[in-house]
Short mmCIF file of C-alpha atoms in Angstrom, two decimals:
data_model
loop_
_atom_site.label_atom_id
_atom_site.label_comp_id
_atom_site.label_asym_id
_atom_site.label_seq_id
_atom_site.Cartn_x
_atom_site.Cartn_y
_atom_site.Cartn_z
CA MET A 1 163.97 90.12 -156.85
CA LYS A 2 167.17 91.87 -156.76
CA LYS A 3 168.53 93.34 -160.01
CA ILE A 4 172.05 94.76 -160.73
CA CYS A 5 172.01 97.68 -163.17
CA PHE A 6 175.86 98.07 -164.62
CA TYR A 7 176.56 101.17 -166.58
CA PHE A 8 179.86 101.75 -167.99
CA GLN A 9 181.46 105.12 -169.20
CA ILE A 10 183.70 105.50 -172.03
CA HIS A 11 185.44 109.02 -172.42
CA GLN A 12 188.63 110.25 -173.67
CA PRO A 13 189.45 113.98 -174.29
CA PHE A 14 191.41 115.45 -177.50
CA ARG A 15 194.26 116.50 -175.32
CA LEU A 16 196.05 119.76 -176.48
CA LYS A 17 199.55 120.09 -177.59
CA ARG A 18 201.78 122.71 -175.79
CA TYR A 19 200.68 125.89 -177.26
CA ARG A 20 202.95 128.91 -176.48
CA PHE A 21 201.64 132.64 -176.50
CA PHE A 22 203.77 133.02 -179.72
CA ASN A 23 201.60 130.53 -181.41
CA ILE A 24 198.55 132.69 -180.92
CA GLY A 25 197.53 133.92 -184.64
CA LYS A 26 199.91 131.56 -186.43
CA ASP A 27 199.15 128.08 -185.46
CA HIS A 28 195.33 127.12 -185.51
CA TYR A 29 195.56 123.21 -184.79
CA TYR A 30 195.73 122.72 -181.27
CA TYR A 31 195.79 118.98 -180.70
CA ASP A 32 198.48 116.53 -179.51
CA ASP A 33 197.84 113.76 -182.27
CA TYR A 34 200.75 111.69 -180.97
CA SER A 35 199.63 111.62 -177.28
CA ASN A 36 196.12 111.10 -178.13
CA GLU A 37 196.66 108.13 -180.58
CA SER A 38 199.25 106.34 -178.25
CA ILE A 39 197.16 106.77 -175.13
CA LEU A 40 193.69 105.58 -176.78
CA GLN A 41 195.37 102.67 -178.48
CA GLN A 42 197.24 101.58 -175.39
CA ILE A 43 193.71 101.86 -173.63
CA ALA A 44 191.89 99.91 -176.17
CA ASP A 45 194.43 97.22 -176.10
CA LYS A 46 194.45 96.86 -172.29
CA SER A 47 190.78 97.54 -171.62
CA PHE A 48 188.19 98.33 -174.36
CA LEU A 49 188.96 95.41 -176.47
CA PRO A 50 189.16 92.72 -174.12
CA ALA A 51 186.48 93.82 -171.96
CA ASN A 52 184.18 94.03 -175.14
CA ARG A 53 185.17 90.32 -175.97
CA MET A 54 184.55 89.41 -172.21
CA PHE A 55 180.94 91.18 -172.01
CA LEU A 56 179.99 89.70 -175.53
CA ASP A 57 180.82 86.22 -174.44
CA LEU A 58 178.80 86.76 -171.19
CA VAL A 59 175.98 88.02 -173.01
CA ASN A 60 175.96 84.89 -175.30
CA LEU A 61 176.68 82.43 -172.30
CA TYR A 62 173.82 83.65 -170.26
CA LYS A 63 171.29 83.76 -173.34
CA GLY A 64 170.01 87.35 -172.60
CA ARG A 65 169.98 87.18 -168.98
CA PHE A 66 173.13 89.31 -168.53
CA LYS A 67 172.76 93.01 -169.60
CA ILE A 68 174.88 96.05 -169.38
CA ALA A 69 174.62 99.74 -170.42
CA PHE A 70 177.27 102.26 -171.82
CA SER A 71 177.49 105.97 -172.05
CA ILE A 72 180.15 107.08 -174.87
CA SER A 73 181.08 110.71 -175.22
CA GLY A 74 181.09 111.86 -178.98
CA VAL A 75 184.77 113.04 -178.37
CA ALA A 76 185.44 109.45 -177.44
CA LEU A 77 183.61 108.18 -180.59
CA ASP A 78 185.52 110.57 -182.79
CA GLN A 79 188.73 109.36 -181.59
CA LEU A 80 187.93 105.66 -181.61
CA GLU A 81 186.76 105.97 -185.37
CA ILE A 82 190.42 107.55 -186.16
CA TYR A 83 192.60 105.48 -183.81
CA ALA A 84 190.79 102.33 -182.71
CA PRO A 85 187.74 101.50 -184.90
CA GLU A 86 187.81 97.94 -183.71
CA VAL A 87 186.46 99.04 -180.67
CA ILE A 88 183.59 100.35 -182.22
CA ASP A 89 183.02 97.25 -184.16
CA GLY A 90 182.93 95.37 -180.69
CA LEU A 91 180.39 97.68 -179.46
CA MET A 92 178.24 97.40 -182.53
CA GLU A 93 178.54 93.61 -181.90
CA LEU A 94 177.27 94.15 -178.40
CA SER A 95 174.39 96.34 -179.40
CA LYS A 96 172.93 93.88 -181.93
CA THR A 97 172.55 91.23 -179.01
CA GLY A 98 169.45 93.38 -177.76
CA ASN A 99 170.96 93.10 -174.12
CA VAL A 100 173.10 96.31 -174.28
CA GLU A 101 171.83 99.77 -173.78
CA PHE A 102 173.51 103.00 -175.00
CA LEU A 103 172.66 106.29 -172.87
CA ALA A 104 172.38 110.00 -173.81
CA GLU A 105 174.95 112.58 -173.01
CA THR A 106 176.73 115.68 -173.79
CA TYR A 107 178.54 115.33 -177.17
CA ALA A 108 181.64 116.92 -175.76
CA HIS A 109 181.50 115.56 -172.39
CA SER A 110 181.15 119.17 -171.42
CA LEU A 111 179.97 121.31 -168.52
CA SER A 112 177.37 123.26 -170.70
CA CYS A 113 174.50 122.44 -168.28
CA LEU A 114 176.29 124.68 -165.85
CA GLY A 115 176.54 127.83 -168.14
CA ASP A 116 174.97 127.33 -171.63
CA PRO A 117 171.60 125.69 -171.61
CA ILE A 118 171.17 126.09 -175.45
CA GLU A 119 174.83 124.47 -176.14
CA PHE A 120 173.80 121.84 -173.76
CA GLN A 121 170.48 120.94 -175.81
CA ARG A 122 172.41 121.07 -179.03
CA GLN A 123 175.20 118.64 -177.73
CA VAL A 124 172.64 116.15 -176.26
CA LYS A 125 170.91 116.02 -179.64
CA GLN A 126 174.14 115.72 -181.61
CA HIS A 127 175.14 112.73 -179.40
CA ALA A 128 171.84 111.21 -179.65
CA GLU A 129 172.04 111.24 -183.63
CA LYS A 130 175.52 109.97 -183.43
CA ILE A 131 174.50 106.90 -181.15
CA LYS A 132 171.51 106.23 -183.47
CA LEU A 133 174.12 106.14 -186.53
CA LEU A 134 176.46 103.86 -185.07
CA PHE A 135 174.44 101.72 -182.79
CA ASP A 136 171.13 101.91 -184.35
CA GLN A 137 169.54 102.90 -180.80
CA LYS A 138 167.77 106.13 -179.84
CA PRO A 139 168.79 106.87 -176.45
CA THR A 140 165.97 107.18 -173.91
CA VAL A 141 168.03 107.29 -170.60
CA PHE A 142 170.18 110.59 -170.06
CA ARG A 143 173.35 110.54 -168.25
CA ASN A 144 175.03 113.98 -167.80
CA THR A 145 178.93 114.31 -167.97
CA GLU A 146 180.38 113.24 -164.39
CA LEU A 147 176.79 112.42 -163.32
CA ILE A 148 176.40 116.11 -162.88
CA TYR A 149 172.74 116.64 -161.54
CA SER A 150 170.59 119.37 -160.14
CA ASP A 151 166.70 120.40 -160.09
CA GLU A 152 167.57 122.87 -162.45
CA ILE A 153 169.23 120.33 -165.03
CA SER A 154 166.28 117.94 -164.34
CA GLU A 155 164.16 120.57 -165.89
CA LEU A 156 166.45 121.08 -168.76
CA VAL A 157 166.69 117.34 -169.58
CA TYR A 158 162.94 117.07 -169.17
CA LYS A 159 162.16 119.56 -171.61
CA MET A 160 164.65 117.95 -174.19
CA GLY A 161 162.12 114.89 -173.97
CA TYR A 162 163.85 112.80 -171.76
CA LYS A 163 161.93 111.22 -168.69
CA LYS A 164 164.64 109.05 -167.34
CA MET A 165 168.13 109.98 -165.71
CA ILE A 166 170.92 108.46 -163.69
CA THR A 167 172.87 110.28 -161.20
CA GLU A 168 175.00 110.10 -158.06
CA GLY A 169 173.49 108.67 -154.61
CA ALA A 170 175.34 111.46 -152.88
CA LYS A 171 175.01 111.40 -149.11
CA GLN A 172 174.41 115.15 -148.80
CA VAL A 173 171.25 114.56 -150.81
CA LEU A 174 170.02 111.16 -149.57
CA GLY A 175 170.95 111.54 -145.84
CA TRP A 176 169.33 108.31 -144.61
CA LYS A 177 167.75 107.23 -147.78
CA SER A 178 169.11 104.42 -149.62
CA PRO A 179 170.37 104.68 -153.35
CA ASN A 180 169.00 101.39 -154.06
CA TYR A 181 165.56 102.71 -155.21
CA VAL A 182 163.97 104.56 -158.11
CA TYR A 183 163.28 108.25 -157.15
CA HIS A 184 161.93 111.24 -159.19
CA SER A 185 162.97 114.90 -159.52
CA VAL A 186 161.48 117.15 -156.78
CA THR A 187 160.66 119.89 -159.40
CA GLN A 188 159.70 117.46 -162.31
CA PRO A 189 157.92 114.45 -160.88
CA ASN A 190 157.77 112.83 -164.20
CA MET A 191 161.58 112.65 -164.36
CA LYS A 192 162.61 109.23 -162.85
CA LEU A 193 166.08 108.86 -161.28
CA LEU A 194 168.45 106.21 -160.76
CA LEU A 195 171.14 106.73 -158.39
CA ARG A 196 174.69 104.93 -158.32
CA ASN A 197 175.48 102.79 -155.24
CA SER A 198 179.01 104.47 -154.72
CA GLY A 199 179.98 102.37 -152.04
CA LEU A 200 179.63 98.87 -153.85
CA THR A 201 180.66 100.50 -157.24
CA GLU A 202 183.92 102.00 -155.63
CA ASN A 203 184.88 98.47 -154.08
CA ILE A 204 185.31 97.45 -157.65
CA THR A 205 186.78 100.51 -159.18
CA PHE A 206 189.13 101.85 -156.46
CA ARG A 207 189.56 99.06 -153.93
CA PHE A 208 189.76 95.84 -156.01
CA SER A 209 193.42 95.77 -155.87
CA ASP A 210 194.15 97.61 -152.78
CA TYR A 211 196.14 95.30 -150.43
CA THR A 212 195.67 97.50 -147.28
CA TRP A 213 191.68 97.11 -147.62
CA HIS A 214 190.40 95.21 -144.95
CA ASP A 215 188.17 93.35 -147.40
CA TYR A 216 190.81 92.42 -149.57
CA PRO A 217 190.87 90.30 -151.91
CA LEU A 218 187.43 91.00 -153.11
CA THR A 219 185.77 88.06 -154.72
CA ALA A 220 182.89 87.42 -156.91
CA GLU A 221 181.27 85.38 -154.28
CA LYS A 222 181.80 87.74 -151.53
CA PHE A 223 180.66 90.77 -153.72
CA ILE A 224 177.22 88.96 -154.63
CA SER A 225 176.97 88.03 -150.84
CA TRP A 226 177.07 91.71 -149.94
CA ILE A 227 174.17 92.50 -152.60
CA ALA A 228 172.24 89.55 -151.39
CA ALA A 229 172.46 90.63 -147.72
CA THR A 230 170.83 94.34 -148.45
CA PRO A 231 167.45 94.65 -147.20
CA PRO A 232 164.71 92.63 -149.38
CA GLU A 233 162.94 95.78 -150.18
CA GLU A 234 165.94 97.27 -151.73
CA GLU A 235 165.83 95.66 -155.03
CA ILE A 236 167.91 97.91 -157.39
CA ILE A 237 171.73 97.93 -157.04
CA ASN A 238 173.20 100.50 -159.47
CA LEU A 239 176.91 100.00 -160.28
CA PHE A 240 177.84 102.82 -162.55
CA MET A 241 181.86 103.12 -163.23
CA ASN A 242 184.55 103.86 -165.86
CA TYR A 243 185.05 101.25 -168.46
CA GLU A 244 188.71 101.43 -167.97
CA THR A 245 188.03 99.69 -164.65
CA PHE A 246 188.69 96.57 -166.67
CA GLY A 247 192.33 96.27 -167.70
CA ASN A 248 193.37 100.00 -167.23
CA LEU A 249 192.57 101.39 -163.58
CA GLN A 250 192.63 97.61 -162.43
CA PRO A 251 195.30 95.72 -164.79
CA SER A 252 194.38 92.31 -166.06
CA TYR A 253 197.01 90.66 -163.60
CA THR A 254 194.77 91.75 -160.51
CA GLY A 255 192.13 89.36 -161.70
CA ILE A 256 189.73 91.97 -162.68
CA PHE A 257 188.59 90.08 -165.70
CA GLU A 258 188.15 86.84 -163.99
CA PHE A 259 186.08 88.66 -161.32
CA MET A 260 183.68 89.95 -163.70
CA LYS A 261 183.46 86.69 -165.58
CA ALA A 262 182.37 84.97 -162.41
CA LEU A 263 180.22 87.46 -161.05
CA PRO A 264 176.77 86.48 -163.20
CA ARG A 265 177.03 82.86 -162.04
CA PHE A 266 177.05 83.72 -158.32
CA ALA A 267 174.34 86.45 -159.08
CA PHE A 268 172.10 83.69 -160.57
CA GLU A 269 172.73 81.31 -157.98
CA ASN A 270 171.40 83.99 -155.49
CA ASN A 271 168.39 84.62 -157.65
CA ILE A 272 169.82 88.20 -158.54
CA GLU A 273 169.24 89.35 -162.09
CA PHE A 274 170.54 91.93 -164.59
CA ALA A 275 168.91 94.93 -166.30
CA THR A 276 169.38 97.82 -168.17
CA PRO A 277 168.70 101.41 -166.93
CA SER A 278 165.67 101.89 -169.10
CA GLU A 279 164.17 98.39 -168.24
CA ILE A 280 164.47 99.23 -164.46
CA LEU A 281 162.83 102.69 -164.82
CA ASP A 282 160.16 101.19 -167.03
CA GLU A 283 159.33 98.47 -164.40
CA TYR A 284 159.71 100.25 -160.89
CA LYS A 285 157.88 103.29 -159.66
CA PRO A 286 159.47 106.07 -157.79
CA VAL A 287 159.63 105.64 -153.96
CA GLY A 288 159.69 109.66 -153.63
CA PRO A 289 161.34 112.78 -154.63
CA ILE A 290 164.99 113.78 -154.05
CA SER A 291 165.83 117.51 -153.67
CA VAL A 292 169.21 118.52 -155.29
CA PRO A 293 169.18 122.60 -155.26
CA ASP A 294 173.06 122.65 -155.69
CA PRO A 295 174.47 120.48 -158.47
CA ILE A 296 176.42 117.14 -157.51
CA SER A 297 178.58 114.87 -159.14
CA TRP A 298 180.18 111.40 -158.83
CA SER A 299 183.65 112.84 -158.25
CA ASP A 300 185.63 113.04 -154.76
CA GLU A 301 184.19 112.76 -151.25
CA GLU A 302 182.49 116.01 -151.83
CA ARG A 303 180.51 114.75 -154.74
CA ASP A 304 180.33 118.33 -155.90
CA LEU A 305 181.84 120.36 -158.89
CA SER A 306 184.87 121.43 -157.00
CA ALA A 307 187.15 119.07 -159.30
CA TRP A 308 186.31 121.29 -162.44
CA LEU A 309 185.20 124.59 -160.96
CA GLY A 310 186.58 124.80 -157.74
CA ASN A 311 189.37 127.44 -158.02
CA THR A 312 189.67 131.05 -159.82
CA LEU A 313 191.74 129.41 -162.73
CA GLN A 314 188.80 127.03 -163.45
CA ARG A 315 185.98 129.61 -163.25
CA SER A 316 187.88 132.05 -165.42
CA ALA A 317 188.61 129.73 -168.27
CA PHE A 318 184.95 128.40 -168.18
CA ASN A 319 183.59 132.00 -168.10
CA THR A 320 185.64 132.90 -170.96
CA LEU A 321 184.66 130.08 -172.94
CA CYS A 322 180.91 130.45 -172.37
CA GLY A 323 181.40 134.33 -173.24
CA ILE A 324 182.11 133.49 -176.96
CA SER A 325 179.25 130.83 -177.50
CA GLU A 326 176.56 133.05 -179.08
CA ARG A 327 178.94 133.94 -181.74
CA VAL A 328 180.38 130.40 -182.15
CA ARG A 329 176.61 129.33 -182.90
CA LEU A 330 176.52 131.71 -185.77
CA CYS A 331 179.15 130.51 -187.70
CA GLU A 332 179.16 127.70 -190.36
CA ASP A 333 182.87 127.23 -190.35
CA ARG A 334 183.09 123.19 -189.73
CA ARG A 335 186.56 123.52 -188.25
CA LEU A 336 185.59 126.23 -185.67
CA LYS A 337 182.42 124.14 -184.85
CA GLN A 338 184.81 121.12 -184.33
CA ASP A 339 187.35 123.13 -182.02
CA TRP A 340 184.42 124.51 -180.16
CA LEU A 341 183.26 121.16 -179.11
CA TYR A 342 186.67 119.57 -178.40
CA LEU A 343 187.63 122.81 -176.01
CA GLN A 344 184.47 122.48 -174.02
CA THR A 345 185.75 118.83 -172.80
CA SER A 346 185.51 118.87 -168.90
CA ASP A 347 188.87 117.32 -168.75
CA HIS A 348 190.64 120.63 -169.67
CA PHE A 349 188.95 122.17 -166.50
CA TYR A 350 189.91 119.14 -164.41
CA TYR A 351 193.68 119.42 -165.34
CA MET A 352 193.55 123.06 -163.69
CA SER A 353 192.35 121.75 -160.28
CA THR A 354 194.59 122.29 -157.33
CA LYS A 355 192.59 119.95 -155.11
CA HIS A 356 194.94 117.11 -155.18
CA PHE A 357 197.95 118.65 -156.87
CA SER A 358 200.12 118.91 -153.44
CA LYS A 359 199.33 115.09 -152.99
CA GLY A 360 200.08 114.16 -156.66
CA GLU A 361 197.19 111.92 -156.77
CA PRO A 362 194.66 111.34 -158.76
CA TYR A 363 195.94 114.77 -160.54
CA THR A 364 199.54 113.49 -161.89
CA ARG A 365 198.00 110.30 -163.01
CA PHE A 366 195.57 111.90 -165.65
CA SER A 367 196.95 115.33 -166.34
CA PRO A 368 199.39 115.89 -169.22
CA TYR A 369 200.73 119.13 -167.62
CA PRO A 370 203.58 119.46 -164.79
CA SER A 371 200.94 121.73 -162.81
CA PRO A 372 197.37 123.07 -162.68
CA TYR A 373 198.96 126.48 -163.64
CA ASP A 374 200.53 125.28 -166.84
CA ALA A 375 197.27 123.47 -167.71
CA PHE A 376 195.50 126.96 -167.16
CA ASN A 377 198.22 128.99 -169.42
CA ASN A 378 198.25 126.17 -172.20
CA TYR A 379 194.28 126.34 -172.45
CA MET A 380 194.03 130.02 -172.42
CA ASN A 381 196.66 130.48 -175.08
CA VAL A 382 194.49 128.13 -177.23
CA LEU A 383 191.32 129.76 -176.41
CA SER A 384 192.72 133.06 -177.22
CA ASP A 385 193.65 131.79 -180.72
CA PHE A 386 190.23 130.21 -181.00
CA ILE A 387 188.55 133.53 -179.93
CA ALA A 388 190.54 135.53 -182.44
CA ARG A 389 189.29 133.27 -185.41
CA VAL A 390 185.81 133.54 -184.12
CA LYS A 391 185.91 137.55 -184.10
CA ALA A 392 187.63 137.70 -187.41
CA GLN A 393 184.31 136.33 -188.67
CA TYR A 394 182.32 138.24 -186.57
CA PRO A 395 183.87 141.20 -184.93
CA ASP A 396 183.03 142.81 -181.69
CA THR A 397 181.70 145.89 -183.38
CA VAL A 398 178.81 143.88 -184.85
CA GLN A 399 176.32 142.80 -182.30
CA ASN A 400 174.75 139.46 -182.27
CA GLU A 401 171.44 140.66 -183.52
CA GLU A 402 172.91 142.16 -186.56
CA LEU A 403 175.02 139.08 -187.18
CA GLY A 404 171.76 136.90 -187.00
CA SER A 405 170.25 139.26 -189.54
CA LEU A 406 173.24 139.35 -191.96
CA LEU A 407 173.45 135.37 -191.76
CA THR A 408 169.75 135.38 -192.85
CA ILE A 409 170.19 137.52 -195.67
CA ILE A 410 173.35 135.34 -196.61
CA ARG A 411 171.50 132.18 -196.49
CA ASN A 412 168.60 133.50 -198.30
CA GLN A 413 171.03 134.61 -200.96
CA GLU A 414 172.67 131.22 -201.25
CA LYS A 415 169.38 129.61 -201.59
CA LYS A 416 168.41 132.03 -204.39
CA ILE A 417 171.76 131.17 -206.12
CA LYS A 418 171.34 127.55 -205.88
CA LYS A 419 167.68 127.94 -207.33
CA LEU A 420 168.93 129.93 -210.16
CA GLU A 421 171.87 127.64 -210.90
CA ALA A 422 169.29 124.73 -210.86
CA GLU A 423 167.19 126.57 -213.30
CA LEU A 424 170.29 127.36 -215.59
CA LYS A 425 171.24 123.94 -215.45
CA SER A 426 167.72 122.74 -216.67
CA ILE A 427 168.00 125.38 -219.38
CA ARG A 428 171.19 124.11 -220.49
CA GLU A 429 170.22 120.67 -220.45
CA ALA A 430 166.90 121.37 -222.75
CA ASN A 431 168.88 123.37 -225.20
CA VAL A 432 171.41 120.43 -225.59
CA GLU A 433 168.37 117.89 -226.09
CA LYS A 434 167.09 120.34 -228.84
CA PHE A 435 170.49 120.71 -230.35
CA VAL A 436 170.85 116.97 -230.49
CA LYS A 437 167.42 116.49 -231.85
CA LYS A 438 168.17 119.04 -234.71
CA GLU A 439 171.31 117.39 -235.65
CA LYS A 440 169.56 113.94 -235.83
CA GLU A 441 167.03 115.32 -238.20
CA GLU A 442 169.45 117.04 -240.45
CA VAL A 443 171.46 113.78 -240.82
CA GLU A 444 168.16 111.93 -241.66
#
């Protein structure tokens, strides 16, 4: 029996305000609150809220037969809590149905897996704790930022306790193989992998409203017929896409919501069911390994990292960011730690991409900057101020080992002070009791 596995990504970055060179050392708040709030609320109204209602109705209508999964970055959750908490309320309702799964990823939607394994592990743990707190689920399936994957990354993820992961069914990796099976990592056989069927997915996300597409218009009946026509032995169809497909990337007037509402009915009529990533990975055995020596992603035709680290500007900014990581981890300043997370978001590096700038698409559609060079200059000004704040607490003249030793001493002193304060409080309370008792005796 064929099964459709839907997974939806929800992510929005904390966009940076215009930060000039002259702001360095004077202004330590980096974010464009107006843009962040207005963009998120607009997307919530057009996409997230109506999509939440639609999927809740579908889950209830089909009494548990319809199932989906979400991967929501920590930075998106932070913004939703501030600007659109009703979206989180809707996701909580979906979680309570028992038919919606939440996946693990990096909290900051970062590229830390490529340059900072320790930070990568910390963010995955932090994200899992956030998902547990909000949706009362412990994620068991890992989905990396932009579906970035390699053999080395699979090892890192496996060491964190995950044995299930999803990534892109890239042609340069699969060759003649189909993405419609469960595979496993070539270096870690116990790591099961689900691969995105990019062709079928992008028929919805990119081509649904394209009048020039030879298969336009796309109807639910036609889409399900394509799935039904795949070879019988190919039982798993993984449709991984941005949640903004519904209402934002594909506006409501295109009929995208009606398409989605009709899809389960035609699927069930063709004996096609729905399942979450963990259900599929629990039920099916891998048919073989896939080898990915160089990282892949779900972006562009190349399915590589060039959208984020493809030019000198991007690599310079990323290396500078990674260079300060050890000192940031030593600090306890809550504001620094928060800024550290938000500055790691992959979007900042995507805005510096020169791949599509001459064409204007998709760069100008998503970037708040007039050019990749403006994005680089703005980000580096912010990063310069951030690094200065870190070094003000932990100067270059002090080595990391010395800092670690000093912090240990400081923390031990803090514990000792707290212990002495508790003892002093206990003595004071005892003295008060003795005084009150003596007063009572004198009165009597």
